[in-house]
Amino acid sequence: MSKAPLTLYLAAPRGFCAGVDRAIKIVEMAIEKWGAPVYVRHEIVHNKFVVDGLRDKGAVFVEELSECPDDRPVIFSAHGVPKSVPNAAQARNMVFVDATCPLVSKVHIEAQRHSDAGLQMIMIGHEGHPETVGTMGQLPEGEVLLVETPQDVAKVQVRDPLKLAYVTQTTLSVDDTADIVAALNARFPAIVGPHKEDICYATTNRQEAVKAMAPKCDAMLVVGAPNSSNSKRLVEVGARAGCSYAQLVQRADDIDWRALDGIKSIGITAGASAPEVLINEVIDAFKSRYAVTEELIETAIENVEFKVPRVLRVPA
Ligand code: SF4
């Protein structure tokens, strides 16, 4: 039987960002430098395939520093950690490497700077996400107020409406965040915001590519993990941009072929922590069932690269 034709739109940019790339390199280089096991506090990036691969090489993933022995190196994940974590590692004389994405560290510095200038901080983010916990944890407990929606802005109780600043999680929906920022500006006209968006280039670029791709597709798949904030946002952006079926899949096995019955086009993208090998696996699954014509929807070219920390660039 001949295969049905299918146009496969591939979003670009998609998949790994510079912060994820750097974090994975940090774990690999740490194992090379110090030998296994190297401990990693929290999933280095939110992707099971990546985590399993690093575990095979000698990484041990834990949720808390208290689970790490004093005499093995520990790495902090790309999402960032509250200040109390490196402080505790220092107090125990541990060797630690911070794999926090430099773009998250920039937000940490911003929060500290505003607080030092006497401004109360508001964070736009998702409660419980490790990046939000890490950024809020740059200041003493209770100092940073969290808002997740414009409705939260209406309810938030501040010390002085004239002395306020806000920061955001880096992986939010650009459009939802604009609504929350508009609500903050309307209620607190004196509030100070970042010079340039805290939402990072990778999140912004992946959402832009999806906006361009989604209206063309009968269905859209985002390769990514269920706990990956930027991947989940891509699903929402795709649905909002006009694609009636937008789903998150971790890999090809998750594709619901019955739901895709009769489609003529599919859009594929991937969150910033999803490796290209899983994207190719999904593409190959379509090629095995359909006569695929590939089309790239490219809305930006990325050439961002972050250096690994110095301690890993010098020999042991
Ligand atoms: S998604 Fe953005 S903030 Fe997060 S690791 Fe990648 S570049 Fe850094």
mmCIF file of C-alpha atoms in Angstrom, residues 81-279:
data_model
loop_
_atom_site.group_PDB
_atom_site.id
_atom_site.type_symbol
_atom_site.label_atom_id
_atom_site.label_comp_id
_atom_site.label_asym_id
_atom_site.label_seq_id
_atom_site.Cartn_x
_atom_site.Cartn_y
_atom_site.Cartn_z
ATOM 1 C CA VAL A 81 19.401 27.414 43.259
ATOM 2 C CA PRO A 82 18.531 29.532 46.290
ATOM 3 C CA LYS A 83 21.571 31.219 47.890
ATOM 4 C CA SER A 84 21.267 28.878 50.865
ATOM 5 C CA VAL A 85 22.436 25.945 48.695
ATOM 6 C CA PRO A 86 25.950 27.159 47.720
ATOM 7 C CA ASN A 87 26.257 28.591 51.239
ATOM 8 C CA ALA A 88 25.586 25.152 52.743
ATOM 9 C CA ALA A 89 28.045 23.508 50.295
ATOM 10 C CA GLN A 90 30.688 26.042 51.278
ATOM 11 C CA ALA A 91 30.069 25.441 54.972
ATOM 12 C CA ARG A 92 30.687 21.713 54.368
ATOM 13 C CA ASN A 93 33.861 22.461 52.343
ATOM 14 C CA MET A 94 32.401 20.684 49.340
ATOM 15 C CA VAL A 95 33.617 21.054 45.776
ATOM 16 C CA PHE A 96 30.669 22.442 43.821
ATOM 17 C CA VAL A 97 30.081 23.715 40.309
ATOM 18 C CA ASP A 98 27.141 25.946 39.513
ATOM 19 C CA ALA A 99 25.540 25.038 36.161
ATOM 20 C CA THR A 100 22.892 27.756 36.518
ATOM 21 C CA CYS A 101 22.291 29.217 33.053
ATOM 22 C CA PRO A 102 24.019 32.622 32.839
ATOM 23 C CA LEU A 103 20.686 34.113 31.770
ATOM 24 C CA VAL A 104 19.096 32.891 35.012
ATOM 25 C CA SER A 105 22.088 34.182 37.010
ATOM 26 C CA LYS A 106 21.498 37.571 35.378
ATOM 27 C CA VAL A 107 17.967 37.596 36.844
ATOM 28 C CA HIS A 108 19.382 36.637 40.264
ATOM 29 C CA ILE A 109 21.759 39.613 40.110
ATOM 30 C CA GLU A 110 18.915 41.915 39.054
ATOM 31 C CA ALA A 111 16.745 40.812 42.001
ATOM 32 C CA GLN A 112 19.611 41.388 44.434
ATOM 33 C CA ARG A 113 20.433 44.801 42.910
ATOM 34 C CA HIS A 114 16.837 46.043 43.174
ATOM 35 C CA SER A 115 16.550 44.759 46.727
ATOM 36 C CA ASP A 116 19.833 46.481 47.678
ATOM 37 C CA ALA A 117 18.342 49.709 46.280
ATOM 38 C CA GLY A 118 15.416 49.340 48.712
ATOM 39 C CA LEU A 119 12.830 48.016 46.240
ATOM 40 C CA GLN A 120 10.496 45.159 47.130
ATOM 41 C CA MET A 121 10.644 42.391 44.532
ATOM 42 C CA ILE A 122 7.784 40.767 42.672
ATOM 43 C CA MET A 123 8.515 37.648 40.655
ATOM 44 C CA ILE A 124 6.399 36.567 37.696
ATOM 45 C CA GLY A 125 6.770 32.794 37.573
ATOM 46 C CA HIS A 126 5.290 29.385 38.262
ATOM 47 C CA GLU A 127 5.024 28.386 41.906
ATOM 48 C CA GLY A 128 7.288 25.471 42.796
ATOM 49 C CA HIS A 129 9.291 25.496 39.535
ATOM 50 C CA PRO A 130 12.975 25.145 40.492
ATOM 51 C CA GLU A 131 13.903 28.343 38.653
ATOM 52 C CA THR A 132 11.286 30.330 40.583
ATOM 53 C CA VAL A 133 12.409 28.749 43.853
ATOM 54 C CA GLY A 134 16.045 29.600 42.982
ATOM 55 C CA THR A 135 15.358 33.205 42.019
ATOM 56 C CA MET A 136 13.114 33.882 45.019
ATOM 57 C CA GLY A 137 15.766 32.267 47.197
ATOM 58 C CA GLN A 138 18.302 34.954 46.279
ATOM 59 C CA LEU A 139 16.636 37.115 48.930
ATOM 60 C CA PRO A 140 15.510 36.257 52.452
ATOM 61 C CA GLU A 141 12.318 34.239 52.768
ATOM 62 C CA GLY A 142 9.176 36.333 52.298
ATOM 63 C CA GLU A 143 11.024 39.173 50.543
ATOM 64 C CA VAL A 144 9.911 38.210 47.027
ATOM 65 C CA LEU A 145 6.215 38.142 46.175
ATOM 66 C CA LEU A 146 5.134 35.663 43.504
ATOM 67 C CA VAL A 147 2.470 36.424 40.888
ATOM 68 C CA GLU A 148 1.354 33.889 38.288
ATOM 69 C CA THR A 149 -1.600 35.661 36.653
ATOM 70 C CA PRO A 150 -3.071 39.178 36.180
ATOM 71 C CA GLN A 151 -5.629 38.164 38.878
ATOM 72 C CA ASP A 152 -2.754 37.653 41.336
ATOM 73 C CA VAL A 153 -1.563 41.193 40.570
ATOM 74 C CA ALA A 154 -4.928 42.569 41.695
ATOM 75 C CA LYS A 155 -4.569 40.793 45.059
ATOM 76 C CA VAL A 156 -0.884 41.229 45.880
ATOM 77 C CA GLN A 157 -0.137 43.185 49.089
ATOM 78 C CA VAL A 158 2.987 45.341 48.819
ATOM 79 C CA ARG A 159 4.905 47.385 51.417
ATOM 80 C CA ASP A 160 5.093 50.573 49.359
ATOM 81 C CA PRO A 161 3.680 50.855 45.809
ATOM 82 C CA LEU A 162 6.341 53.433 44.998
ATOM 83 C CA LYS A 163 9.222 51.091 45.838
ATOM 84 C CA LEU A 164 8.708 48.012 43.709
ATOM 85 C CA ALA A 165 10.517 46.071 40.997
ATOM 86 C CA TYR A 166 9.775 42.857 39.145
ATOM 87 C CA VAL A 167 11.712 40.017 37.531
ATOM 88 C CA THR A 168 10.401 37.009 35.611
ATOM 89 C CA GLN A 169 11.152 33.349 35.093
ATOM 90 C CA THR A 170 13.100 32.965 31.819
ATOM 91 C CA THR A 171 10.865 30.304 30.274
ATOM 92 C CA LEU A 172 7.403 31.884 30.399
ATOM 93 C CA SER A 173 4.941 32.538 27.612
ATOM 94 C CA VAL A 174 5.926 35.880 26.086
ATOM 95 C CA ASP A 175 2.274 36.857 25.537
ATOM 96 C CA ASP A 176 0.962 35.800 28.975
ATOM 97 C CA THR A 177 3.840 37.615 30.643
ATOM 98 C CA ALA A 178 3.061 40.795 28.687
ATOM 99 C CA ASP A 179 -0.477 40.680 30.164
ATOM 100 C CA ILE A 180 0.861 40.284 33.697
ATOM 101 C CA VAL A 181 3.398 43.084 33.193
ATOM 102 C CA ALA A 182 0.602 45.322 31.865
ATOM 103 C CA ALA A 183 -1.434 44.562 35.007
ATOM 104 C CA LEU A 184 1.566 45.391 37.216
ATOM 105 C CA ASN A 185 2.205 48.668 35.392
ATOM 106 C CA ALA A 186 -1.476 49.615 35.622
ATOM 107 C CA ARG A 187 -1.697 48.960 39.373
ATOM 108 C CA PHE A 188 1.825 50.135 40.275
ATOM 109 C CA PRO A 189 2.896 52.798 37.746
ATOM 110 C CA ALA A 190 6.220 53.329 39.563
ATOM 111 C CA ILE A 191 7.275 49.667 39.338
ATOM 112 C CA VAL A 192 10.726 49.078 37.861
ATOM 113 C CA GLY A 193 11.145 46.295 35.277
ATOM 114 C CA PRO A 194 14.112 44.726 33.529
ATOM 115 C CA HIS A 195 15.861 46.853 30.846
ATOM 116 C CA LYS A 196 15.358 43.985 28.495
ATOM 117 C CA GLU A 197 13.011 41.022 28.989
ATOM 118 C CA ASP A 198 14.017 38.360 31.497
ATOM 119 C CA ILE A 199 12.388 35.788 29.196
ATOM 120 C CA CYS A 200 15.436 34.380 27.447
ATOM 121 C CA TYR A 201 16.318 34.435 23.750
ATOM 122 C CA ALA A 202 15.781 30.662 23.435
ATOM 123 C CA THR A 203 12.264 30.745 24.890
ATOM 124 C CA THR A 204 11.335 33.752 22.770
ATOM 125 C CA ASN A 205 12.758 32.316 19.540
ATOM 126 C CA ARG A 206 11.101 28.909 19.984
ATOM 127 C CA GLN A 207 7.730 30.560 20.640
ATOM 128 C CA GLU A 208 8.123 32.820 17.569
ATOM 129 C CA ALA A 209 8.874 29.835 15.335
ATOM 130 C CA VAL A 210 5.796 28.013 16.669
ATOM 131 C CA LYS A 211 3.609 31.068 16.008
ATOM 132 C CA ALA A 212 4.767 31.042 12.383
ATOM 133 C CA MET A 213 4.336 27.275 12.020
ATOM 134 C CA ALA A 214 1.116 26.529 13.933
ATOM 135 C CA PRO A 215 -1.422 28.117 11.537
ATOM 136 C CA LYS A 216 -0.116 25.914 8.690
ATOM 137 C CA CYS A 217 -0.426 22.609 10.557
ATOM 138 C CA ASP A 218 -3.299 20.172 11.055
ATOM 139 C CA ALA A 219 -1.466 18.999 14.168
ATOM 140 C CA MET A 220 1.644 19.921 16.094
ATOM 141 C CA LEU A 221 3.956 17.960 18.378
ATOM 142 C CA VAL A 222 6.363 19.452 20.880
ATOM 143 C CA VAL A 223 9.171 17.106 21.880
ATOM 144 C CA GLY A 224 9.837 17.768 25.545
ATOM 145 C CA ALA A 225 9.342 16.626 29.107
ATOM 146 C CA PRO A 226 6.141 17.122 31.111
ATOM 147 C CA ASN A 227 8.107 19.075 33.749
ATOM 148 C CA SER A 228 9.796 21.343 31.175
ATOM 149 C CA SER A 229 8.284 24.809 31.491
ATOM 150 C CA ASN A 230 9.390 26.094 28.091
ATOM 151 C CA SER A 231 8.118 22.921 26.344
ATOM 152 C CA LYS A 232 4.672 23.234 27.933
ATOM 153 C CA ARG A 233 4.546 26.879 26.877
ATOM 154 C CA LEU A 234 5.235 25.832 23.252
ATOM 155 C CA VAL A 235 2.157 23.585 23.310
ATOM 156 C CA GLU A 236 0.029 26.496 24.581
ATOM 157 C CA VAL A 237 1.491 28.933 22.054
ATOM 158 C CA GLY A 238 0.812 26.460 19.210
ATOM 159 C CA ALA A 239 -2.798 25.946 20.272
ATOM 160 C CA ARG A 240 -3.325 29.675 20.639
ATOM 161 C CA ALA A 241 -1.734 30.401 17.254
ATOM 162 C CA GLY A 242 -4.376 28.275 15.537
ATOM 163 C CA CYS A 243 -3.300 24.638 15.630
ATOM 164 C CA SER A 244 -6.274 22.617 16.869
ATOM 165 C CA TYR A 245 -4.181 19.626 18.022
ATOM 166 C CA ALA A 246 -0.981 20.509 19.886
ATOM 167 C CA GLN A 247 0.584 17.853 22.111
ATOM 168 C CA LEU A 248 3.692 17.273 24.162
ATOM 169 C CA VAL A 249 5.548 14.015 23.494
ATOM 170 C CA GLN A 250 8.689 12.791 25.205
ATOM 171 C CA ARG A 251 9.628 10.591 22.274
ATOM 172 C CA ALA A 252 8.154 8.690 19.296
ATOM 173 C CA ASP A 253 6.491 6.062 21.499
ATOM 174 C CA ASP A 254 4.179 8.738 22.938
ATOM 175 C CA ILE A 255 2.638 9.700 19.580
ATOM 176 C CA ASP A 256 -1.095 9.029 19.528
ATOM 177 C CA TRP A 257 -1.420 7.892 15.903
ATOM 178 C CA ARG A 258 -5.176 7.486 16.145
ATOM 179 C CA ALA A 259 -5.607 11.145 17.061
ATOM 180 C CA LEU A 260 -3.537 12.066 13.990
ATOM 181 C CA ASP A 261 -5.621 10.016 11.589
ATOM 182 C CA GLY A 262 -6.354 11.903 8.354
ATOM 183 C CA ILE A 263 -3.896 14.785 8.870
ATOM 184 C CA LYS A 264 -2.201 16.279 5.816
ATOM 185 C CA SER A 265 0.411 18.277 7.707
ATOM 186 C CA ILE A 266 2.284 18.048 11.002
ATOM 187 C CA GLY A 267 4.406 20.653 12.769
ATOM 188 C CA ILE A 268 7.318 19.548 14.937
ATOM 189 C CA THR A 269 9.320 21.522 17.448
ATOM 190 C CA ALA A 270 11.101 20.811 20.719
ATOM 191 C CA GLY A 271 11.662 22.473 24.063
ATOM 192 C CA ALA A 272 15.088 23.800 25.047
ATOM 193 C CA SER A 273 15.992 20.659 27.000
ATOM 194 C CA ALA A 274 15.049 18.110 24.304
ATOM 195 C CA PRO A 275 17.980 16.572 22.400
ATOM 196 C CA GLU A 276 17.994 16.440 18.591
ATOM 197 C CA VAL A 277 18.187 12.625 18.682
ATOM 198 C CA LEU A 278 14.636 12.505 20.102
ATOM 199 C CA ILE A 279 13.394 14.993 17.512
#
